[in-house]
């Protein structure tokens, strides 16, 4: 027989206690980022789509993207944590196991934000000046939390599943990756496994109380949220490619600069949107809660974001 939600929350609590870590003593351990190593693997950065870059430039390309990768998590965890705290209210006088599990979830996301602020500070000491990540987490949270819980939980599950997929499928296996970067994403992954389970439990609980009309509106809100994520990654890809070109130590003509920017954008869309949307578990969860017509609307919105054909060879 399938486990009940309470039993699944109880397992999340047990796993959360088992894998618990601290930022300084477990993850950072007095280390600095080594700029002779990559900060993100090629499978995520799509550097192979830029054959004209030298090996040193490819490594630097991964460092710029790795810096943004850490900052993006710090950004989204602000609204994820607020939503988890808001949902925990529904359990205040009900399932105390669910309440405890969600409180731990929230505590972990606060710690993750502190970790990613620490990572940005350490990376900023190792890389040239001029990098910008100017998104205000509270402003972004204000926009996201204006949508229904159904839409926010769908977006959150997608994020917490791609976090795990990136670690398991590429970060874990890349021998040229910075040891510190790998540890940051490894420790983060260990706690995200429980978060994705809780996202889904809460999404299904919210879904069960949603009318067909409410769900149809929520699908539209999810599409708007994906559009908001795409606006952020499009602007960040433009900013990061300008920074890369200005600081990588040689001149790029207009065509080469355009290729850098297009690859960066394709990589960010892959990292932050498409790898989550295509995640089998996300697809199955979404399929179980939506109609064919609703999924058709979501797929139509995503189809405009697919990496450009010239990059598919990567
Ligand atoms: Fe996190
Ligand atoms: Fe999380």
Tab-separated table of C-alpha atoms and ligand atoms in Angstrom:
chain	number	residue	atom	x	y	z
A	1	UNK	CA	0.000	0.000	0.000
A	2	UNK	CA	1.224	3.526	-0.763
A	3	UNK	CA	2.584	5.520	2.166
A	4	UNK	CA	0.268	8.202	3.545
A	5	UNK	CA	1.326	11.860	3.379
A	6	UNK	CA	2.065	11.754	7.133
A	7	UNK	CA	4.342	8.742	6.654
A	8	UNK	CA	6.113	10.477	3.774
A	9	UNK	CA	6.585	13.672	5.814
A	10	UNK	CA	7.971	11.502	8.653
A	11	UNK	CA	10.531	9.993	6.261
A	12	UNK	CA	11.522	13.511	5.144
A	13	UNK	CA	12.128	14.470	8.789
A	14	UNK	CA	14.266	11.362	9.348
A	15	UNK	CA	16.288	11.999	6.166
A	16	UNK	CA	16.641	15.702	7.004
A	17	UNK	CA	18.127	14.800	10.408
A	18	UNK	CA	20.440	12.216	8.862
A	19	UNK	CA	21.957	14.482	6.173
A	20	UNK	CA	22.011	17.751	8.177
A	21	UNK	CA	25.130	19.878	7.528
A	22	UNK	CA	26.582	23.265	8.481
A	23	UNK	CA	27.869	25.886	6.041
A	24	UNK	CA	31.346	26.487	7.453
A	25	UNK	CA	32.285	23.223	9.152
A	26	UNK	CA	30.947	20.806	6.527
A	27	UNK	CA	30.860	22.694	3.213
A	28	UNK	CA	33.389	25.556	3.112
A	29	UNK	CA	35.986	24.183	5.581
A	30	UNK	CA	38.286	27.188	5.158
A	31	UNK	CA	38.658	26.655	1.406
A	32	UNK	CA	38.734	29.187	-1.453
A	33	UNK	CA	37.635	28.785	-5.081
A	34	UNK	CA	40.431	27.557	-7.324
A	35	UNK	CA	40.251	29.388	-10.677
A	36	UNK	CA	42.281	26.672	-12.395
A	37	UNK	CA	39.144	24.479	-12.152
A	38	UNK	CA	35.634	24.633	-13.629
A	39	UNK	CA	32.684	25.754	-11.508
A	40	UNK	CA	29.992	24.020	-13.615
A	41	UNK	CA	30.232	21.008	-15.976
A	42	UNK	CA	30.095	21.283	-19.785
A	43	UNK	CA	26.767	19.438	-19.906
A	44	UNK	CA	25.165	22.450	-18.227
A	45	UNK	CA	27.266	25.301	-19.638
A	46	UNK	CA	27.123	24.185	-23.321
A	47	UNK	CA	30.721	25.369	-23.826
A	48	UNK	CA	31.150	22.692	-26.467
A	49	UNK	CA	28.922	24.876	-28.693
A	50	UNK	CA	31.767	27.430	-28.753
A	51	UNK	CA	34.690	25.579	-30.390
A	52	UNK	CA	36.620	28.825	-30.950
A	53	UNK	CA	37.157	29.292	-27.204
A	54	UNK	CA	40.517	28.135	-25.840
A	55	UNK	CA	40.497	25.635	-22.933
A	56	UNK	CA	41.257	28.496	-20.498
A	57	UNK	CA	38.381	30.546	-21.921
A	58	UNK	CA	36.009	27.571	-21.668
A	59	UNK	CA	36.973	27.163	-18.031
A	60	UNK	CA	36.355	30.862	-17.401
A	61	UNK	CA	32.988	30.588	-19.202
A	62	UNK	CA	32.042	27.845	-16.692
A	63	UNK	CA	33.155	30.019	-13.767
A	64	UNK	CA	30.903	32.917	-14.801
A	65	UNK	CA	27.966	30.529	-15.174
A	66	UNK	CA	28.754	28.748	-11.892
A	67	UNK	CA	28.707	32.074	-10.080
A	68	UNK	CA	25.275	32.867	-11.512
A	69	UNK	CA	24.099	29.313	-10.740
A	70	UNK	CA	24.803	29.836	-7.027
A	71	UNK	CA	23.181	33.280	-7.087
A	72	UNK	CA	20.060	31.965	-8.834
A	73	UNK	CA	19.477	29.468	-6.030
A	74	UNK	CA	19.859	32.214	-3.437
A	75	UNK	CA	17.265	34.200	-5.403
A	76	UNK	CA	14.571	31.532	-5.745
A	77	UNK	CA	14.992	30.211	-2.215
A	78	UNK	CA	13.585	33.484	-0.845
A	79	UNK	CA	10.148	32.858	-2.346
A	80	UNK	CA	10.311	29.085	-1.808
A	81	UNK	CA	10.883	29.613	1.903
A	82	UNK	CA	8.067	32.174	2.208
A	83	UNK	CA	5.649	29.829	0.416
A	84	UNK	CA	6.628	26.891	2.648
A	85	UNK	CA	6.041	28.979	5.773
A	86	UNK	CA	2.686	30.146	4.410
A	87	UNK	CA	1.602	26.555	3.636
A	88	UNK	CA	2.702	25.380	7.086
A	89	UNK	CA	-0.189	27.440	8.512
A	90	UNK	CA	-2.607	24.819	7.131
A	91	UNK	CA	-0.976	22.270	9.453
A	92	UNK	CA	-0.715	24.389	12.615
A	93	UNK	CA	-3.621	22.611	14.286
A	94	UNK	CA	-3.587	19.513	12.106
A	95	UNK	CA	-0.824	17.126	11.052
A	96	UNK	CA	2.055	17.928	13.393
A	97	UNK	CA	4.415	15.670	11.429
A	98	UNK	CA	3.779	17.694	8.259
A	99	UNK	CA	4.291	20.879	10.265
A	100	UNK	CA	7.651	19.696	11.629
A	101	UNK	CA	8.806	18.589	8.166
A	102	UNK	CA	7.904	21.969	6.616
A	103	UNK	CA	9.610	23.887	9.448
A	104	UNK	CA	12.797	21.903	8.771
A	105	UNK	CA	12.377	22.620	5.032
A	106	UNK	CA	12.167	26.345	5.807
A	107	UNK	CA	15.170	26.225	8.140
A	108	UNK	CA	17.198	24.498	5.416
A	109	UNK	CA	16.273	27.084	2.779
A	110	UNK	CA	17.380	29.882	5.116
A	111	UNK	CA	20.704	28.070	5.535
A	112	UNK	CA	21.006	27.544	1.762
A	113	UNK	CA	20.546	31.276	1.156
A	114	UNK	CA	23.344	31.951	3.668
A	115	UNK	CA	25.494	29.344	1.861
A	116	UNK	CA	24.952	30.975	-1.538
A	117	UNK	CA	25.696	34.455	-0.155
A	118	UNK	CA	28.943	33.008	1.246
A	119	UNK	CA	29.734	31.390	-2.113
A	120	UNK	CA	29.195	34.694	-3.969
A	121	UNK	CA	31.549	36.441	-1.556
A	122	UNK	CA	34.248	33.786	-2.016
A	123	UNK	CA	33.862	33.744	-5.806
A	124	UNK	CA	33.992	37.553	-5.958
A	125	UNK	CA	37.453	37.384	-4.336
A	126	UNK	CA	38.675	35.004	-7.046
A	127	UNK	CA	37.187	36.630	-10.170
A	128	UNK	CA	37.598	40.020	-11.910
A	129	UNK	CA	35.379	42.945	-10.917
A	130	UNK	CA	32.416	43.922	-13.098
A	131	UNK	CA	30.109	40.949	-12.494
A	132	UNK	CA	26.504	41.874	-11.722
A	133	UNK	CA	23.596	39.909	-10.298
A	134	UNK	CA	21.216	42.703	-9.461
A	135	UNK	CA	17.914	40.867	-8.842
A	136	UNK	CA	16.312	41.726	-5.537
A	137	UNK	CA	15.067	38.447	-3.961
A	138	UNK	CA	12.202	40.243	-2.193
A	139	UNK	CA	11.000	41.913	-5.409
A	140	UNK	CA	11.084	38.583	-7.265
A	141	UNK	CA	9.280	36.898	-4.341
A	142	UNK	CA	6.643	39.659	-4.459
A	143	UNK	CA	5.836	38.802	-8.078
A	144	UNK	CA	5.930	35.014	-7.626
A	145	UNK	CA	3.872	34.969	-4.426
A	146	UNK	CA	1.177	37.016	-6.154
A	147	UNK	CA	0.265	33.791	-7.997
A	148	UNK	CA	-1.745	30.866	-6.595
A	149	UNK	CA	-0.081	28.218	-4.416
A	150	UNK	CA	-0.815	25.656	-7.153
A	151	UNK	CA	1.338	27.597	-9.644
A	152	UNK	CA	4.097	28.418	-7.134
A	153	UNK	CA	4.335	24.781	-5.996
A	154	UNK	CA	4.534	23.575	-9.591
A	155	UNK	CA	7.398	26.019	-10.263
A	156	UNK	CA	9.088	25.028	-6.987
A	157	UNK	CA	8.880	21.285	-7.641
A	158	UNK	CA	10.409	21.856	-11.074
A	159	UNK	CA	13.303	23.823	-9.522
A	160	UNK	CA	13.968	21.312	-6.745
A	161	UNK	CA	13.919	18.407	-9.198
A	162	UNK	CA	16.323	20.014	-11.699
A	163	UNK	CA	18.688	20.850	-8.818
A	164	UNK	CA	18.954	17.132	-8.124
A	165	UNK	CA	19.143	16.107	-11.788
A	166	UNK	CA	22.038	18.525	-12.440
A	167	UNK	CA	24.001	17.128	-9.519
A	168	UNK	CA	23.337	13.459	-10.241
A	169	UNK	CA	23.733	13.619	-14.018
A	170	UNK	CA	26.653	15.988	-14.492
A	171	UNK	CA	28.110	17.839	-11.479
A	172	UNK	CA	28.918	14.607	-9.607
A	173	UNK	CA	30.881	13.085	-12.501
A	174	UNK	CA	33.016	15.983	-13.801
A	175	UNK	CA	36.623	15.372	-12.702
A	176	UNK	CA	37.691	18.899	-13.746
A	177	UNK	CA	35.218	20.593	-11.433
A	178	UNK	CA	36.318	22.676	-8.431
A	179	UNK	CA	36.217	20.505	-5.294
A	180	UNK	CA	34.567	23.343	-3.397
A	181	UNK	CA	31.916	23.915	-6.095
A	182	UNK	CA	31.154	20.198	-6.170
A	183	UNK	CA	30.788	20.122	-2.372
A	184	UNK	CA	28.498	23.179	-2.399
A	185	UNK	CA	26.161	21.522	-4.893
A	186	UNK	CA	26.531	18.073	-3.273
A	187	UNK	CA	25.513	19.249	0.189
A	188	UNK	CA	22.719	21.336	-1.323
A	189	UNK	CA	21.457	18.305	-3.287
A	190	UNK	CA	21.327	16.149	-0.145
A	191	UNK	CA	18.724	18.427	1.429
A	192	UNK	CA	16.858	19.183	-1.815
A	193	UNK	CA	15.886	15.502	-2.165
A	194	UNK	CA	13.478	15.891	0.777
A	195	UNK	CA	12.222	19.271	-0.455
A	196	UNK	CA	11.037	17.879	-3.790
A	197	UNK	CA	9.037	15.172	-1.989
A	198	UNK	CA	7.364	17.799	0.204
A	199	UNK	CA	6.692	20.112	-2.764
A	200	UNK	CA	4.783	17.330	-4.419
A	201	UNK	CA	2.856	16.376	-1.260
A	202	UNK	CA	1.800	19.977	-0.791
A	203	UNK	CA	1.050	20.502	-4.483
A	204	UNK	CA	-1.277	17.467	-4.443
A	205	UNK	CA	-2.941	18.653	-1.224
A	206	UNK	CA	-3.548	22.096	-2.736
A	207	UNK	CA	-4.655	20.552	-6.030
A	208	UNK	CA	-7.289	18.412	-4.267
A	209	UNK	CA	-8.904	21.597	-2.950
A	210	UNK	CA	-8.763	23.414	-6.325
A	211	UNK	CA	-11.781	23.720	-8.643
A	212	UNK	CA	-11.417	22.965	-12.375
A	213	UNK	CA	-11.701	26.698	-13.115
A	214	UNK	CA	-9.121	27.515	-10.428
A	215	UNK	CA	-6.745	24.937	-11.879
A	216	UNK	CA	-7.162	26.327	-15.363
A	217	UNK	CA	-6.275	29.799	-14.076
A	218	UNK	CA	-3.326	28.313	-12.148
A	219	UNK	CA	-1.959	26.731	-15.345
A	220	UNK	CA	-1.995	30.198	-16.898
A	221	UNK	CA	-0.156	31.566	-13.850
A	222	UNK	CA	2.455	28.805	-14.130
A	223	UNK	CA	3.024	29.846	-17.757
A	224	UNK	CA	3.416	33.464	-16.578
A	225	UNK	CA	5.924	32.367	-13.917
A	226	UNK	CA	7.965	30.460	-16.490
A	227	UNK	CA	7.877	33.623	-18.607
A	228	UNK	CA	9.161	35.629	-15.619
A	229	UNK	CA	12.004	33.134	-15.101
A	230	UNK	CA	12.827	33.439	-18.795
A	231	UNK	CA	12.964	37.252	-18.542
A	232	UNK	CA	15.419	36.960	-15.664
A	233	UNK	CA	17.673	34.418	-17.363
A	234	UNK	CA	17.597	36.347	-20.657
A	235	UNK	CA	18.781	39.530	-18.934
A	236	UNK	CA	21.329	37.632	-16.816
A	237	UNK	CA	22.720	35.849	-19.884
A	238	UNK	CA	23.193	39.248	-21.556
A	239	UNK	CA	24.904	40.641	-18.446
A	240	UNK	CA	27.092	37.556	-17.954
A	241	UNK	CA	28.200	37.413	-21.577
A	242	UNK	CA	29.153	41.129	-21.484
A	243	UNK	CA	31.169	40.443	-18.305
A	244	UNK	CA	32.792	37.354	-19.844
A	245	UNK	CA	33.787	39.215	-23.013
A	246	UNK	CA	35.073	42.265	-21.114
A	247	UNK	CA	37.222	40.220	-18.717
A	248	UNK	CA	38.394	37.152	-20.600
A	249	UNK	CA	41.499	38.815	-22.018
A	250	UNK	CA	40.978	39.134	-25.771
A	251	UNK	CA	38.803	40.922	-28.317
A	252	UNK	CA	35.655	39.305	-29.707
A	253	UNK	CA	34.220	40.484	-33.032
A	254	UNK	CA	30.453	41.037	-33.255
A	255	UNK	CA	29.691	37.516	-34.537
A	256	UNK	CA	31.793	35.842	-31.833
A	257	UNK	CA	30.225	38.016	-29.135
A	258	UNK	CA	26.762	37.092	-30.422
A	259	UNK	CA	27.647	33.380	-30.297
A	260	UNK	CA	28.781	33.744	-26.675
A	261	UNK	CA	25.544	35.452	-25.708
A	262	UNK	CA	23.316	32.964	-27.548
A	263	UNK	CA	25.135	30.014	-25.967
A	264	UNK	CA	24.878	31.559	-22.513
A	265	UNK	CA	21.130	32.101	-23.013
A	266	UNK	CA	20.610	28.560	-24.313
A	267	UNK	CA	22.561	27.229	-21.308
A	268	UNK	CA	20.495	29.243	-18.823
A	269	UNK	CA	17.219	28.173	-20.421
A	270	UNK	CA	18.421	24.580	-20.250
A	271	UNK	CA	19.524	24.944	-16.616
A	272	UNK	CA	16.615	26.899	-15.163
A	273	UNK	CA	13.621	25.964	-17.323
A	274	UNK	CA	13.936	23.079	-19.763
A	275	UNK	CA	15.795	20.532	-17.609
A	276	UNK	CA	13.070	20.884	-14.949
A	277	UNK	CA	10.166	20.906	-17.382
A	278	UNK	CA	11.524	17.747	-19.035
A	279	UNK	CA	12.255	15.987	-15.746
A	280	UNK	CA	10.295	12.683	-15.867
A	281	UNK	CA	8.955	13.049	-12.343
A	282	UNK	CA	7.830	16.633	-12.940
A	283	UNK	CA	6.191	15.628	-16.214
A	284	UNK	CA	4.377	12.720	-14.511
A	285	UNK	CA	3.183	14.888	-11.610
A	286	UNK	CA	1.955	17.585	-13.959
A	287	UNK	CA	0.233	15.008	-16.170
A	288	UNK	CA	-1.645	13.591	-13.176
A	289	UNK	CA	-3.078	17.012	-12.265
A	290	UNK	CA	-3.795	18.615	-15.648
A	291	UNK	CA	-5.757	17.964	-18.826
A	292	UNK	CA	-4.224	17.372	-22.260
A	293	UNK	CA	-5.354	20.866	-23.294
A	294	UNK	CA	-3.687	22.478	-20.276
A	295	UNK	CA	-0.422	20.617	-20.887
A	296	UNK	CA	-0.658	21.639	-24.524
A	297	UNK	CA	-0.679	25.301	-23.437
A	298	UNK	CA	2.375	24.728	-21.236
A	299	UNK	CA	4.269	22.915	-23.996
A	300	UNK	CA	3.432	25.678	-26.483
A	301	UNK	CA	4.899	28.248	-24.067
A	302	UNK	CA	8.049	26.154	-23.581
A	303	UNK	CA	8.599	25.386	-27.252
A	304	UNK	CA	9.735	28.955	-27.909
A	305	UNK	CA	12.527	28.492	-25.362
A	306	UNK	CA	14.218	25.418	-26.817
A	307	UNK	CA	17.956	25.842	-27.452
A	308	UNK	CA	18.625	27.137	-30.935
A	309	UNK	CA	19.143	24.415	-33.582
A	310	UNK	CA	22.803	25.352	-34.056
A	311	UNK	CA	23.401	24.492	-30.403
A	312	UNK	CA	21.760	21.103	-30.423
A	313	UNK	CA	25.034	19.471	-31.412
A	314	UNK	CA	26.360	20.423	-27.963
B	1	LIG	FE1	17.900	24.968	-1.359
B	2	LIG	FE1	14.976	23.410	-1.550
